Short mmCIF file of C-alpha atoms in Angstrom, two decimals:
data_model
loop_
_atom_site.label_atom_id
_atom_site.label_comp_id
_atom_site.label_asym_id
_atom_site.label_seq_id
_atom_site.Cartn_x
_atom_site.Cartn_y
_atom_site.Cartn_z
CA UNK A 1 14.51 -11.54 14.28
CA UNK A 2 15.47 -7.91 13.68
CA UNK A 3 13.70 -6.10 10.93
CA UNK A 4 11.08 -3.68 9.73
CA UNK A 5 7.36 -4.37 9.94
CA UNK A 6 4.94 -2.45 7.74
CA UNK A 7 1.20 -2.66 8.09
CA UNK A 8 -1.26 -3.05 6.59
CA UNK A 9 0.06 -4.90 3.55
CA UNK A 10 -2.94 -3.86 1.46
CA UNK A 11 -5.24 -0.91 2.09
CA UNK A 12 -8.19 0.54 0.24
CA UNK A 13 -9.34 4.09 0.80
CA UNK A 14 -12.14 6.24 -0.48
CA UNK A 15 -11.30 9.62 -1.92
CA UNK A 16 -11.21 12.34 0.73
CA UNK A 17 -10.12 10.04 3.55
CA UNK A 18 -6.85 10.18 5.44
CA UNK A 19 -5.03 6.92 6.02
CA UNK A 20 -2.04 6.07 8.22
CA UNK A 21 0.58 3.48 7.31
CA UNK A 22 2.54 1.91 10.11
CA UNK A 23 6.30 1.26 10.14
CA UNK A 24 7.99 -0.36 13.14
CA UNK A 25 11.65 -1.40 13.45
CA UNK A 26 13.46 -3.36 16.15
CA UNK A 27 16.95 -2.70 14.81
CA UNK A 28 17.59 0.21 17.18
CA UNK A 29 18.43 2.45 14.21
CA UNK A 30 18.11 6.21 14.48
CA UNK A 31 17.27 6.91 10.84
CA UNK A 32 14.07 5.90 9.08
CA UNK A 33 12.76 6.69 5.60
CA UNK A 34 9.52 6.59 3.63
CA UNK A 35 9.59 6.01 -0.13
CA UNK A 36 6.84 5.83 -2.69
CA UNK A 37 7.05 3.51 -5.69
CA UNK A 38 4.99 3.88 -8.86
CA UNK A 39 5.26 1.61 -11.91
CA UNK A 40 8.18 2.62 -14.09
CA UNK A 41 9.30 5.43 -11.75
CA UNK A 42 11.53 3.77 -9.22
CA UNK A 43 11.48 4.94 -5.61
CA UNK A 44 10.94 8.54 -4.59
CA UNK A 45 11.65 9.89 -1.11
CA UNK A 46 8.66 11.25 0.82
CA UNK A 47 10.02 11.94 4.33
CA UNK A 48 12.97 10.90 6.43
CA UNK A 49 13.91 11.10 10.08
CA UNK A 50 17.43 11.03 11.44
CA UNK A 51 16.45 11.03 15.10
CA UNK A 52 13.44 10.93 17.40
CA UNK A 53 11.25 14.06 17.29
CA UNK A 54 12.89 15.26 14.09
CA UNK A 55 12.00 14.67 10.44
CA UNK A 56 12.63 16.29 7.07
CA UNK A 57 10.72 16.54 3.81
CA UNK A 58 11.93 14.52 0.89
CA UNK A 59 11.31 15.12 -2.79
CA UNK A 60 7.54 14.51 -2.80
CA UNK A 61 6.28 15.43 0.70
CA UNK A 62 3.17 17.33 -0.39
CA UNK A 63 -0.01 15.62 0.83
CA UNK A 64 1.83 13.49 3.39
CA UNK A 65 2.63 13.88 7.08
CA UNK A 66 4.77 11.91 9.54
CA UNK A 67 5.64 11.76 13.21
CA UNK A 68 8.61 10.31 15.09
CA UNK A 69 7.66 10.12 18.75
CA UNK A 70 9.48 6.84 19.37
CA UNK A 71 12.73 5.52 17.94
CA UNK A 72 11.11 2.32 16.70
CA UNK A 73 8.09 3.89 14.99
CA UNK A 74 7.71 6.19 11.97
CA UNK A 75 4.07 6.29 10.78
CA UNK A 76 3.11 7.94 7.50
CA UNK A 77 -0.27 9.62 6.99
CA UNK A 78 -1.53 9.99 3.45
CA UNK A 79 -3.91 12.94 3.60
CA UNK A 80 -6.81 13.85 1.37
CA UNK A 81 -4.58 16.58 -0.08
CA UNK A 82 -2.46 13.97 -1.86
CA UNK A 83 -3.69 14.12 -5.45
CA UNK A 84 -2.68 10.64 -6.58
CA UNK A 85 -2.17 8.45 -3.51
CA UNK A 86 -2.49 5.02 -5.15
CA UNK A 87 1.02 3.56 -4.90
CA UNK A 88 3.32 1.11 -3.14
CA UNK A 89 4.79 2.62 0.04
CA UNK A 90 8.10 1.44 1.45
CA UNK A 91 9.68 2.14 4.82
CA UNK A 92 13.44 1.75 5.23
CA UNK A 93 16.30 2.13 7.68
CA UNK A 94 20.08 2.07 7.10
CA UNK A 95 21.38 -1.48 6.88
CA UNK A 96 25.06 -0.88 7.62
CA UNK A 97 27.01 0.52 10.50
CA UNK A 98 28.69 3.07 8.23
CA UNK A 99 26.98 6.03 6.65
CA UNK A 100 27.21 4.76 3.09
CA UNK A 101 23.58 4.91 2.14
CA UNK A 102 22.66 1.23 2.10
CA UNK A 103 19.03 0.77 3.08
CA UNK A 104 17.06 -2.15 4.46
CA UNK A 105 13.42 -2.12 3.39
CA UNK A 106 10.20 -3.39 4.84
CA UNK A 107 7.76 -5.48 2.79
CA UNK A 108 5.73 -2.46 1.77
CA UNK A 109 2.12 -1.31 1.94
CA UNK A 110 0.00 -1.10 -1.20
CA UNK A 111 -2.58 1.69 -1.03
CA UNK A 112 -5.43 1.84 -3.51
CA UNK A 113 -7.83 4.77 -3.64
CA UNK A 114 -11.26 3.84 -4.88
CA UNK B 1 16.34 15.10 -16.94
CA UNK B 2 16.50 12.45 -14.22
CA UNK B 3 19.68 12.13 -12.19
CA UNK B 4 19.69 8.38 -12.76
CA UNK B 5 18.50 6.71 -15.96
CA UNK B 6 17.67 3.02 -16.25
CA UNK B 7 16.04 1.08 -19.10
CA UNK B 8 12.72 -0.29 -17.75
CA UNK B 9 12.75 -3.41 -19.94
CA UNK B 10 11.29 -5.96 -19.75
CA UNK B 11 14.38 -7.95 -20.55
CA UNK B 12 13.68 -11.60 -21.39
CA UNK B 13 16.53 -14.13 -21.54
CA UNK B 14 16.80 -17.94 -21.58
CA UNK B 15 18.00 -19.78 -18.51
CA UNK B 16 21.81 -19.89 -18.37
CA UNK B 17 22.31 -16.63 -20.26
CA UNK B 18 24.57 -13.80 -19.12
CA UNK B 19 22.51 -10.75 -18.22
CA UNK B 20 23.76 -7.18 -18.33
CA UNK B 21 21.82 -4.44 -16.53
CA UNK B 22 22.91 -0.82 -16.69
CA UNK B 23 22.36 2.65 -15.31
CA UNK B 24 23.72 6.04 -16.27
CA UNK B 25 23.83 9.05 -14.01
CA UNK B 26 24.52 12.74 -14.28
CA UNK B 27 25.79 13.74 -10.82
CA UNK B 28 29.58 13.29 -10.69
CA UNK B 29 29.48 13.53 -6.89
CA UNK B 30 27.89 10.09 -6.53
CA UNK B 31 30.39 7.70 -4.98
CA UNK B 32 28.34 4.90 -3.39
CA UNK B 33 26.55 2.59 -5.81
CA UNK B 34 24.07 -0.18 -5.09
CA UNK B 35 21.94 -2.73 -6.87
CA UNK B 36 18.68 -3.87 -5.35
CA UNK B 37 16.55 -6.83 -6.39
CA UNK B 38 12.79 -6.56 -5.95
CA UNK B 39 10.40 -9.46 -6.35
CA UNK B 40 6.79 -8.73 -7.18
CA UNK B 41 4.85 -7.16 -4.27
CA UNK B 42 7.93 -7.25 -2.02
CA UNK B 43 10.37 -4.67 -0.68
CA UNK B 44 13.73 -4.25 -2.44
CA UNK B 45 16.68 -6.21 -1.05
CA UNK B 46 20.29 -5.13 -1.35
CA UNK B 47 22.19 -7.26 -3.85
CA UNK B 48 25.49 -5.51 -4.44
CA UNK B 49 27.30 -2.48 -3.02
CA UNK B 50 30.29 -0.72 -4.56
CA UNK B 51 32.26 2.28 -3.47
CA UNK B 52 33.73 4.53 -6.19
CA UNK B 53 35.05 2.91 -9.38
CA UNK B 54 35.94 -0.71 -10.00
CA UNK B 55 34.47 -4.18 -9.96
CA UNK B 56 32.97 -6.30 -7.24
CA UNK B 57 32.05 -9.95 -7.56
CA UNK B 58 29.73 -12.03 -5.41
CA UNK B 59 28.93 -15.49 -6.70
CA UNK B 60 27.11 -15.17 -10.03
CA UNK B 61 26.84 -11.39 -9.69
CA UNK B 62 29.39 -8.76 -10.73
CA UNK B 63 28.95 -5.02 -10.24
CA UNK B 64 31.00 -2.54 -12.25
CA UNK B 65 31.33 1.20 -11.80
CA UNK B 66 32.90 3.50 -14.41
CA UNK B 67 32.87 6.96 -12.87
CA UNK B 68 34.57 8.55 -15.86
CA UNK B 69 31.60 7.54 -18.03
CA UNK B 70 29.03 7.87 -15.22
CA UNK B 71 27.92 4.33 -15.96
CA UNK B 72 27.28 1.34 -13.71
CA UNK B 73 26.50 -2.26 -14.61
CA UNK B 74 25.32 -5.45 -13.00
CA UNK B 75 26.19 -8.76 -14.67
CA UNK B 76 24.41 -12.00 -13.81
CA UNK B 77 26.10 -15.21 -14.98
CA UNK B 78 24.26 -18.48 -15.50
CA UNK B 79 20.92 -16.76 -14.99
CA UNK B 80 18.16 -18.74 -13.28
CA UNK B 81 14.36 -18.42 -13.34
CA UNK B 82 14.64 -17.36 -9.68
CA UNK B 83 16.54 -14.27 -10.87
CA UNK B 84 13.32 -13.01 -12.47
CA UNK B 85 12.66 -9.73 -10.68
CA UNK B 86 13.00 -5.98 -11.03
CA UNK B 87 16.55 -4.69 -10.54
CA UNK B 88 16.98 -1.17 -9.22
CA UNK B 89 20.21 0.78 -9.24
CA UNK B 90 20.73 3.34 -6.49
CA UNK B 91 23.44 5.79 -5.60
CA UNK B 92 24.40 8.52 -3.19
CA UNK B 93 27.23 10.65 -1.93
CA UNK B 94 28.56 11.63 1.45
CA UNK B 95 26.30 14.25 2.95
CA UNK B 96 23.16 13.21 1.08
CA UNK B 97 20.46 11.94 3.34
CA UNK B 98 18.95 9.33 1.05
CA UNK B 99 19.49 7.24 -2.04
CA UNK B 100 18.62 8.26 -5.58
CA UNK B 101 17.08 5.34 -7.45
CA UNK B 102 16.78 4.38 -11.08
CA UNK B 103 13.34 3.40 -12.34
CA UNK B 104 14.20 -0.32 -12.34
CA UNK B 105 14.64 -2.96 -15.07
CA UNK B 106 12.28 -5.92 -15.11
CA UNK B 107 14.12 -9.16 -15.90
CA UNK B 108 12.47 -12.41 -16.94
CA UNK B 109 14.55 -15.59 -17.15
CA UNK B 110 12.75 -18.22 -19.18
CA UNK B 111 13.26 -21.88 -18.15
#
């Protein structure tokens, strides 16, 4: 089945450590997005990529890094510079054939910093 | 001030009730409007999509957009316990790269 796979589902990290969240899609979509979700704050855009080898900062990119070396993969690294990394991280790709903004989300990765 | 405002709830209703969920927004350029449903510890799933003003109905769900008031609504008829989830509104305009989300309203339908 076509879709988005995020891993790991749950992750614990000690302060000062970098951690990489995986996002893989088999939908053959060019665009991919990373959102962060905190309780009561909705979803906020971290980074997005419209095409391989290109990505742009979103609204809250500080303390995060990404790469887009393959069309199907868009990993997110949460660095030690991110002040409050505990959150639910969601990867997404456009769900329609038209550029109307609809997104299809993965199941998410919950990161907890101990 | 946030571009999109949404009451966080929680909203608790008895099974069979009509539920009304709402969002207001400040950017008059928004023209594509969506409602997502998110179950606990899961990714959001698209529920309804509307372009510009008007109504759209899909089964028990109706989405309304009033661009003159910058106000969108989602109505759920004959609500079921399985409708218990967080509902997120989202919107965008041509040329924007990503959606702007509301903070979500948590709905609980009591059996």
